[in-house]
Coordinates of C-alpha atoms and ligand atoms in Angstrom, one line a residue:
M286 CA 14.7 6.2 30.4
A287 CA 16.9 3.4 29.1
K288 CA 15.5 -0.1 29.4
V289 CA 17.1 -3.4 30.3
S290 CA 18.3 -5.3 27.3
I291 CA 18.1 -9.0 26.6
E292 CA 21.8 -8.9 26.3
S293 CA 22.3 -8.1 30.0
L294 CA 20.1 -11.0 31.1
D295 CA 21.7 -14.3 32.2
V296 CA 19.4 -16.6 30.2
S297 CA 21.4 -19.8 30.5
G298 CA 19.0 -22.6 31.6
K299 CA 16.2 -20.1 31.8
R300 CA 12.8 -19.9 30.0
V301 CA 12.2 -16.6 28.3
L302 CA 8.8 -15.4 27.1
V303 CA 9.2 -13.3 24.0
R304 CA 6.5 -11.2 22.4
V305 CA 7.4 -11.1 18.7
D306 CA 5.6 -9.6 15.7
F307 CA 4.8 -12.6 13.4
N308 CA 1.8 -10.8 11.9
V309 CA 2.8 -12.0 8.4
P310 CA 0.9 -12.5 5.2
L311 CA -0.2 -16.1 4.5
L312 CA -0.9 -17.7 1.1
T313 CA -3.4 -20.6 0.7
G314 CA -2.1 -23.3 -1.7
P315 CA -4.2 -25.4 -4.1
D316 CA -4.4 -28.1 -1.3
E317 CA -5.7 -25.5 1.2
S318 CA -2.4 -25.6 3.1
K319 CA -1.0 -22.2 4.2
S320 CA 2.4 -20.8 3.8
V321 CA 4.2 -17.5 4.7
S322 CA 4.4 -15.2 1.6
D323 CA 6.7 -12.5 3.2
D324 CA 8.9 -13.5 6.1
T325 CA 10.5 -10.1 6.8
R326 CA 9.0 -9.9 10.2
I327 CA 10.0 -13.4 11.2
R328 CA 13.6 -12.8 10.1
A329 CA 13.6 -9.6 12.1
A330 CA 13.1 -11.6 15.3
L331 CA 16.0 -14.0 14.6
P332 CA 18.8 -12.0 16.4
T333 CA 16.8 -12.0 19.7
L334 CA 15.9 -15.7 19.4
D335 CA 19.5 -16.6 18.6
S336 CA 20.7 -14.5 21.5
I337 CA 18.6 -16.7 23.8
V338 CA 19.2 -20.2 22.4
S339 CA 22.9 -19.7 21.7
R340 CA 23.3 -18.9 25.5
G341 CA 21.4 -22.0 26.5
G342 CA 18.1 -20.5 27.2
S343 CA 14.7 -21.5 25.7
A344 CA 12.1 -19.2 24.2
V345 CA 8.3 -19.3 24.5
L346 CA 6.9 -17.0 21.7
L347 CA 3.8 -14.9 21.7
S348 CA 2.4 -13.2 18.6
H349 CA -0.8 -12.0 17.1
L350 CA -1.8 -12.7 13.5
G351 CA -4.6 -10.7 11.8
R352 CA -7.7 -9.6 13.6
P353 CA -9.6 -12.6 14.9
K354 CA -11.3 -10.4 17.6
G355 CA -11.0 -12.8 20.5
I356 CA -12.3 -15.9 18.8
A357 CA -10.3 -18.9 17.5
D358 CA -10.2 -18.8 13.7
P359 CA -8.3 -21.7 12.0
E360 CA -7.6 -19.4 9.0
L361 CA -5.4 -17.2 11.4
S362 CA -3.5 -20.0 13.1
L363 CA 0.2 -19.5 13.7
E364 CA 1.0 -23.1 12.9
P365 CA 2.3 -22.4 9.4
V366 CA 4.4 -19.6 10.9
A367 CA 6.0 -22.1 13.3
A368 CA 6.8 -24.4 10.3
H369 CA 8.4 -21.5 8.5
L370 CA 10.4 -20.4 11.5
S371 CA 11.7 -24.0 11.8
G372 CA 13.0 -23.7 8.3
L373 CA 14.9 -20.5 9.1
T374 CA 16.8 -21.7 12.1
R375 CA 18.7 -24.8 13.2
T376 CA 16.9 -24.6 16.5
N377 CA 14.2 -27.1 17.4
V378 CA 10.9 -25.2 17.0
S379 CA 7.6 -26.6 18.3
F380 CA 4.0 -25.2 18.2
C381 CA 1.3 -25.3 20.9
P382 CA -2.2 -25.0 19.4
E383 CA -3.3 -23.1 22.5
S384 CA -1.9 -20.0 24.2
V385 CA -3.7 -20.5 27.5
G386 CA -4.4 -23.6 29.7
P387 CA -2.8 -26.8 30.9
Q388 CA -1.6 -27.9 27.5
T389 CA 0.3 -24.6 27.2
V390 CA 1.8 -25.0 30.7
N391 CA 3.0 -28.5 29.9
A392 CA 4.5 -27.5 26.6
A393 CA 6.4 -24.7 28.3
H394 CA 7.6 -26.9 31.1
Q395 CA 8.9 -29.6 28.7
L396 CA 10.8 -27.1 26.7
Q397 CA 14.5 -28.1 26.5
P398 CA 17.3 -25.5 26.7
G399 CA 18.2 -24.2 23.3
S400 CA 14.7 -24.7 21.8
I401 CA 11.7 -22.6 20.8
L402 CA 8.0 -23.0 21.4
L403 CA 5.5 -20.8 19.5
L404 CA 2.1 -20.5 21.2
E405 CA -1.2 -20.0 19.2
N406 CA -2.4 -16.5 18.1
T407 CA -2.8 -14.3 21.1
R408 CA -5.8 -12.6 19.6
F409 CA -7.8 -15.8 19.8
Q410 CA -8.1 -14.7 23.5
P411 CA -10.7 -12.0 24.2
G412 CA -8.5 -10.8 27.0
E413 CA -5.6 -9.9 24.7
E414 CA -6.9 -6.6 23.2
A415 CA -8.8 -5.9 26.5
N416 CA -5.4 -6.1 28.3
D417 CA -6.8 -8.5 30.8
A418 CA -4.6 -8.8 33.9
E419 CA -5.3 -12.5 34.5
L420 CA -4.3 -13.4 31.0
A421 CA -1.2 -11.3 31.3
S422 CA -0.3 -13.0 34.6
F423 CA -0.8 -16.5 33.1
W424 CA 1.6 -15.7 30.3
A425 CA 4.2 -14.2 32.7
S426 CA 4.0 -17.3 34.8
L427 CA 5.3 -19.4 31.9
S428 CA 8.8 -18.0 32.1
D429 CA 11.6 -16.5 34.1
F430 CA 12.0 -13.3 32.0
F431 CA 9.8 -11.4 29.6
V432 CA 11.3 -9.8 26.4
N433 CA 9.4 -7.5 24.1
D434 CA 10.7 -7.6 20.6
A435 CA 7.4 -6.7 18.8
F436 CA 8.2 -3.1 17.9
G437 CA 5.2 -2.9 15.5
S438 CA 2.8 -3.8 18.3
S439 CA 4.3 -1.7 21.1
H440 CA 2.0 1.3 20.6
R441 CA -0.9 -0.9 21.7
A442 CA -1.5 -1.7 25.4
H443 CA -2.5 -5.3 25.0
A444 CA -2.1 -8.3 27.5
S445 CA 0.8 -9.7 25.5
T446 CA 2.6 -6.3 25.2
E447 CA 2.0 -3.9 28.1
G448 CA 0.1 -6.3 30.4
V449 CA 2.7 -9.1 30.6
A450 CA 5.5 -6.6 30.9
R451 CA 3.8 -4.9 33.9
V452 CA 3.5 -8.2 35.9
S453 CA 6.9 -9.6 35.0
S454 CA 9.7 -9.0 37.5
T455 CA 12.1 -8.5 34.7
A456 CA 10.9 -7.3 31.3
A457 CA 13.6 -6.5 28.8
M458 CA 13.8 -5.2 25.2
G459 CA 14.8 -7.5 22.4
L460 CA 17.4 -6.7 19.9
L461 CA 14.9 -5.5 17.2
I462 CA 13.3 -3.0 19.6
Q463 CA 16.7 -1.9 20.7
K464 CA 17.7 -1.2 17.0
E465 CA 14.5 0.6 16.2
I466 CA 14.9 2.9 19.2
E467 CA 18.6 3.4 18.4
Y468 CA 17.7 4.6 14.9
L469 CA 14.4 6.4 15.4
S470 CA 15.4 8.3 18.5
Q471 CA 18.1 10.0 16.4
L472 CA 15.2 11.8 14.6
L473 CA 13.6 13.1 17.8
P474 CA 14.3 16.7 18.8
Q475 CA 16.8 16.5 21.7
P476 CA 18.8 19.4 23.1
E477 CA 22.2 17.8 22.9
Q478 CA 21.6 16.0 19.6
D479 CA 23.9 16.6 16.8
L480 CA 21.7 15.5 13.9
K481 CA 23.4 15.6 10.5
R482 CA 21.8 18.3 8.5
P483 CA 20.0 19.1 6.3
F484 CA 17.3 16.8 7.8
V485 CA 14.8 15.9 5.1
A486 CA 11.5 14.1 5.6
I487 CA 9.5 12.7 2.6
I488 CA 6.0 12.1 3.6
G489 CA 3.4 10.5 1.3
G490 CA 0.7 7.9 1.2
A491 CA -3.0 8.0 1.2
K492 CA -4.2 10.1 4.1
V493 CA -3.2 13.3 5.7
S494 CA -5.3 12.5 8.8
D495 CA -3.1 9.4 9.6
K496 CA 0.0 11.4 9.6
M497 CA -0.8 14.9 10.8
G498 CA 0.6 14.3 14.3
M499 CA 3.9 13.1 12.9
I500 CA 4.1 16.0 10.3
K501 CA 3.5 18.6 13.0
S502 CA 6.1 17.0 15.2
L503 CA 8.7 16.6 12.4
L504 CA 8.2 20.3 11.4
S505 CA 9.9 21.2 14.7
S506 CA 13.1 19.6 13.6
V507 CA 13.3 19.0 9.8
D508 CA 14.8 21.5 7.4
Y509 CA 12.6 20.3 4.5
L510 CA 9.4 18.3 4.4
L511 CA 8.7 17.0 0.9
I512 CA 5.1 16.0 0.5
G513 CA 3.8 13.5 -2.2
G514 CA 1.2 10.8 -2.7
A515 CA -2.5 11.4 -2.3
M516 CA -2.0 13.6 0.8
A517 CA -0.4 16.3 -1.4
Y518 CA -3.8 17.1 -3.0
T519 CA -5.2 18.2 0.4
F520 CA -2.3 20.6 0.7
L521 CA -2.7 21.8 -2.9
R522 CA -6.4 22.4 -2.3
A523 CA -5.4 24.5 0.6
Q524 CA -3.5 26.7 -1.9
S525 CA -6.7 26.8 -4.1
I526 CA -5.0 24.7 -6.8
E527 CA -7.5 22.5 -8.7
T528 CA -7.0 18.8 -8.0
G529 CA -9.8 17.3 -10.2
D530 CA -11.0 14.0 -8.9
S531 CA -7.8 13.3 -6.9
L532 CA -8.2 12.1 -3.3
V533 CA -8.7 15.1 -1.0
E534 CA -9.7 15.1 2.6
Q535 CA -12.1 18.1 2.7
D536 CA -12.1 18.3 6.5
R537 CA -8.3 18.6 6.6
I538 CA -7.9 21.4 4.1
D539 CA -8.0 24.1 6.9
L540 CA -5.3 22.3 8.9
A541 CA -3.2 21.9 5.8
A542 CA -3.5 25.7 5.1
E543 CA -2.5 26.4 8.7
L544 CA 0.7 24.2 8.4
L545 CA 1.6 25.8 5.1
Q546 CA 1.3 29.2 6.6
T547 CA 3.4 28.5 9.7
A548 CA 6.0 26.3 7.9
Q549 CA 6.1 27.6 4.3
D550 CA 9.9 27.6 4.1
Q551 CA 10.1 24.0 5.1
I552 CA 7.2 22.4 3.2
A553 CA 7.6 21.5 -0.5
L554 CA 4.6 20.3 -2.6
P555 CA 4.6 18.6 -6.0
S556 CA 4.8 21.1 -8.9
D557 CA 3.7 18.5 -11.5
H558 CA 1.6 15.3 -11.5
V559 CA 1.0 12.2 -13.5
I560 CA -2.7 12.1 -14.1
A561 CA -5.2 9.7 -15.6
S562 CA -9.0 9.6 -15.9
E563 CA -9.3 6.2 -14.3
F564 CA -7.8 4.6 -11.1
Q565 CA -6.3 1.8 -13.3
N566 CA -2.8 0.9 -14.4
D567 CA -3.6 1.0 -18.1
S568 CA -5.6 4.2 -18.0
P569 CA -3.8 6.6 -20.4
S570 CA -1.7 9.1 -18.5
R571 CA -0.1 12.5 -19.0
V572 CA 1.9 15.0 -17.0
V573 CA 0.4 18.4 -15.9
S574 CA 1.8 21.3 -13.9
Q575 CA -0.4 23.1 -11.5
D576 CA -4.1 22.5 -11.9
I577 CA -5.5 19.0 -12.5
P578 CA -8.5 19.1 -14.8
E579 CA -12.0 17.9 -13.9
G580 CA -12.4 14.2 -14.7
F581 CA -8.7 13.4 -13.9
L582 CA -6.9 12.1 -10.8
G583 CA -3.3 12.6 -9.7
L584 CA -1.7 9.2 -9.4
D585 CA 2.0 10.0 -9.1
I586 CA 4.4 12.9 -8.8
G587 CA 5.7 14.3 -12.1
P588 CA 9.3 14.4 -13.4
E589 CA 10.0 18.0 -12.3
T590 CA 8.9 17.1 -8.8
I591 CA 11.0 13.9 -8.9
D592 CA 14.1 16.0 -9.8
A593 CA 13.5 18.6 -7.1
Y594 CA 12.9 16.0 -4.4
Q595 CA 15.8 13.8 -5.5
N596 CA 18.2 16.8 -5.3
R597 CA 17.0 17.6 -1.7
I598 CA 17.5 14.0 -0.7
R599 CA 20.9 13.5 -2.4
S600 CA 22.3 16.5 -0.4
A601 CA 20.7 15.6 2.9
G602 CA 22.6 14.5 6.0
T603 CA 19.5 12.7 7.5
V604 CA 16.4 11.4 5.7
I605 CA 13.2 9.9 6.9
W606 CA 10.8 8.5 4.3
N607 CA 7.2 7.4 5.1
G608 CA 4.5 7.0 2.5
P609 CA 4.6 6.2 -1.3
M610 CA 4.6 9.2 -3.8
G611 CA 1.9 7.6 -5.9
V612 CA -0.1 4.5 -6.5
F613 CA 3.1 2.4 -6.6
E614 CA 1.1 -0.9 -6.7
M615 CA 0.4 0.0 -10.4
P616 CA 3.6 -0.1 -12.3
N617 CA 2.7 2.9 -14.5
F618 CA 2.4 5.1 -11.4
A619 CA 5.3 3.8 -9.4
R620 CA 8.0 6.0 -10.9
G621 CA 8.0 8.7 -8.2
T622 CA 8.1 6.2 -5.4
V623 CA 11.0 4.2 -7.0
A624 CA 12.8 7.5 -7.7
M625 CA 12.7 8.4 -3.9
A626 CA 14.0 4.9 -3.0
E627 CA 16.9 5.4 -5.5
A628 CA 17.8 8.9 -4.1
L629 CA 17.8 7.4 -0.6
T630 CA 20.3 4.8 -1.6
E631 CA 22.5 7.5 -3.1
A632 CA 22.3 9.6 0.0
T633 CA 23.2 6.6 2.1
A634 CA 26.2 5.9 0.0
S635 CA 27.4 9.4 0.5
G636 CA 27.1 9.0 4.3
A637 CA 23.6 10.2 5.2
L638 CA 21.5 8.5 7.9
T639 CA 18.5 7.2 6.0
I640 CA 15.4 5.6 7.5
V641 CA 12.3 4.1 5.8
G642 CA 9.1 3.1 7.6
G643 CA 5.5 2.3 7.0
G644 CA 4.0 -0.9 5.6
D645 CA 3.5 0.3 2.1
S646 CA 6.8 2.2 1.9
V647 CA 8.7 -0.8 3.1
A648 CA 6.9 -3.0 0.5
A649 CA 7.8 -0.4 -2.2
I650 CA 11.5 -0.3 -1.4
T651 CA 11.7 -4.1 -1.0
R652 CA 10.0 -4.5 -4.4
A653 CA 12.6 -2.2 -5.9
G654 CA 15.3 -4.5 -4.3
L655 CA 16.9 -1.5 -2.5
E656 CA 16.0 -2.2 1.2
S657 CA 19.5 -3.3 2.1
Q658 CA 21.0 0.0 0.8
V659 CA 19.5 2.4 3.4
S660 CA 20.6 2.8 7.0
H661 CA 17.4 1.3 8.6
V662 CA 14.1 -0.1 7.5
S663 CA 11.6 0.2 10.4
T664 CA 9.3 -2.7 11.1
G665 CA 6.8 -0.4 12.7
G666 CA 3.9 1.2 10.8
G667 CA 1.7 2.9 13.4
A668 CA 4.3 2.3 16.1
M669 CA 6.9 4.3 14.1
L670 CA 4.5 7.2 13.5
E671 CA 3.6 7.4 17.2
F672 CA 7.3 7.2 18.2
L673 CA 8.2 10.0 15.8
E674 CA 5.3 12.0 17.1
G675 CA 7.1 11.9 20.5
K676 CA 4.4 9.7 22.1
T677 CA 5.2 7.1 24.7
L678 CA 4.7 3.5 23.4
P679 CA 3.1 1.5 26.3
G680 CA 4.8 -1.8 25.3
I681 CA 8.2 -0.1 25.8
A682 CA 7.4 2.3 28.6
T683 CA 6.5 -0.7 30.9
L684 CA 9.8 -2.5 30.4
T685 CA 12.2 -2.6 33.3
D686 CA 14.4 0.5 33.6
A687 CA 18.1 -0.1 33.2
V688 CA 20.1 0.9 36.3
Ligands
ADP158 P1 2.6 3.6 4.5 O1 2.0 2.2 4.7 O2 4.0 3.5 3.9 O3 2.6 4.4 5.8 P2 0.2 4.7 3.5 O4 -0.5 3.5 4.0 O5 0.0 6.0 4.2 O6 1.7 4.4 3.4 O7 -0.2 4.9 2.0 C1 0.0 4.0 1.0 C2 -1.1 4.0 0.0 O8 -1.3 5.3 -0.6 C3 -0.8 3.1 -1.2 O9 -1.8 2.1 -1.2 C4 -0.9 4.0 -2.4 O10 -1.5 3.4 -3.5 C5 -1.7 5.1 -1.9 N1 -1.5 6.3 -2.7 C6 -0.3 7.0 -2.9 N2 -0.5 8.0 -3.8 C7 -1.8 8.0 -4.1 C8 -2.6 8.8 -5.0 N3 -2.0 9.8 -5.7 N4 -3.9 8.5 -5.1 C9 -4.4 7.4 -4.4 N5 -3.7 6.6 -3.6 C10 -2.4 6.9 -3.4
MG159 MG1 0.0 1.6 4.7

């Protein structure tokens, strides 16, 4: 069901409560002051904020930061984030050191049209993660409209996502959520869909268990599923290939074997590996095909696998990539991951729809400086996985239906 968009709301002279995802990494300086070290998520909210203030509305922002578990923790205050946001926009940005209570009500009521107020970390409130109805009603009472633009938090039914949407008379999607849905829904199986084929999924990362749901769901629509990263070793074990000391999830080997049996024409596994004896960047490495000897771990896909995977990606019509191909944080084991990022940009240039998602995958493509050369970089980690699994995201489902 399509949802009401921020664009269709008459926000002029109105106060809009916006749930954003400002869960950004902070750096502590020598003088103990904190600053934002990666502002990707803050920038992602700017189109929605601009849409409100440029039309004469004002915005009250809610976000979580980290995991303070219902207790105020000065280390996780959003104050440095407010300062950073202020530097990114010409709009007047203020910060309220509380998210609940009379001070919050005052700050919201004093807000001038065309300005922004960021409230303190929602997770300082025990009712946030418990999806407390009273807390949600308090937040809803601060404004005329509610807008959810925190795609990365929409898979959680918290007071600032699902709760506040439920009790707001009008709850709309922000422009970021709208864009995420527009891109990601193209990957969902739909009867009338004309997806550009071949549809290739590249799935890597640390754990099979995190991604099994998405893999199963993707297998119903992809032409090829290219597996890399640590999760490949669980699949290789399922084929009785020796994986040495590589990361293997013993309790998922049977499931991997089952998938390989039912989808053997779709699934590709690495045919060679970069191995080392230590989980360290400077550990001497070499390339092996097939079995990984005892005392060694696979830390990246090998050159033959890179070639095969790149060829599949270059000739694809649609590509989704989630999960690094190796321990990309160590430069000596980043080659496979960077090679996938490069192939994706080539596919994009030849007209393919290319989507990258997942915290570490996005970090990897950003580090390679290629993030602007793919069709869409998703801001959702867990939320994207659940969306692609076909699950309903509570923070989106509760929004007002478009008529
Ligand atoms: P994403 O956040 O993109 O969804 P994941 O969180 O699933 O990705 O996985 C990323 C992690 O997987 C990275 O920290 C990376 O170092 C690790 N990883 C990838 N390949 C290997 C490997 N062969 N051995 C150990 N860890 C790996
Ligand atoms: Mg991750």
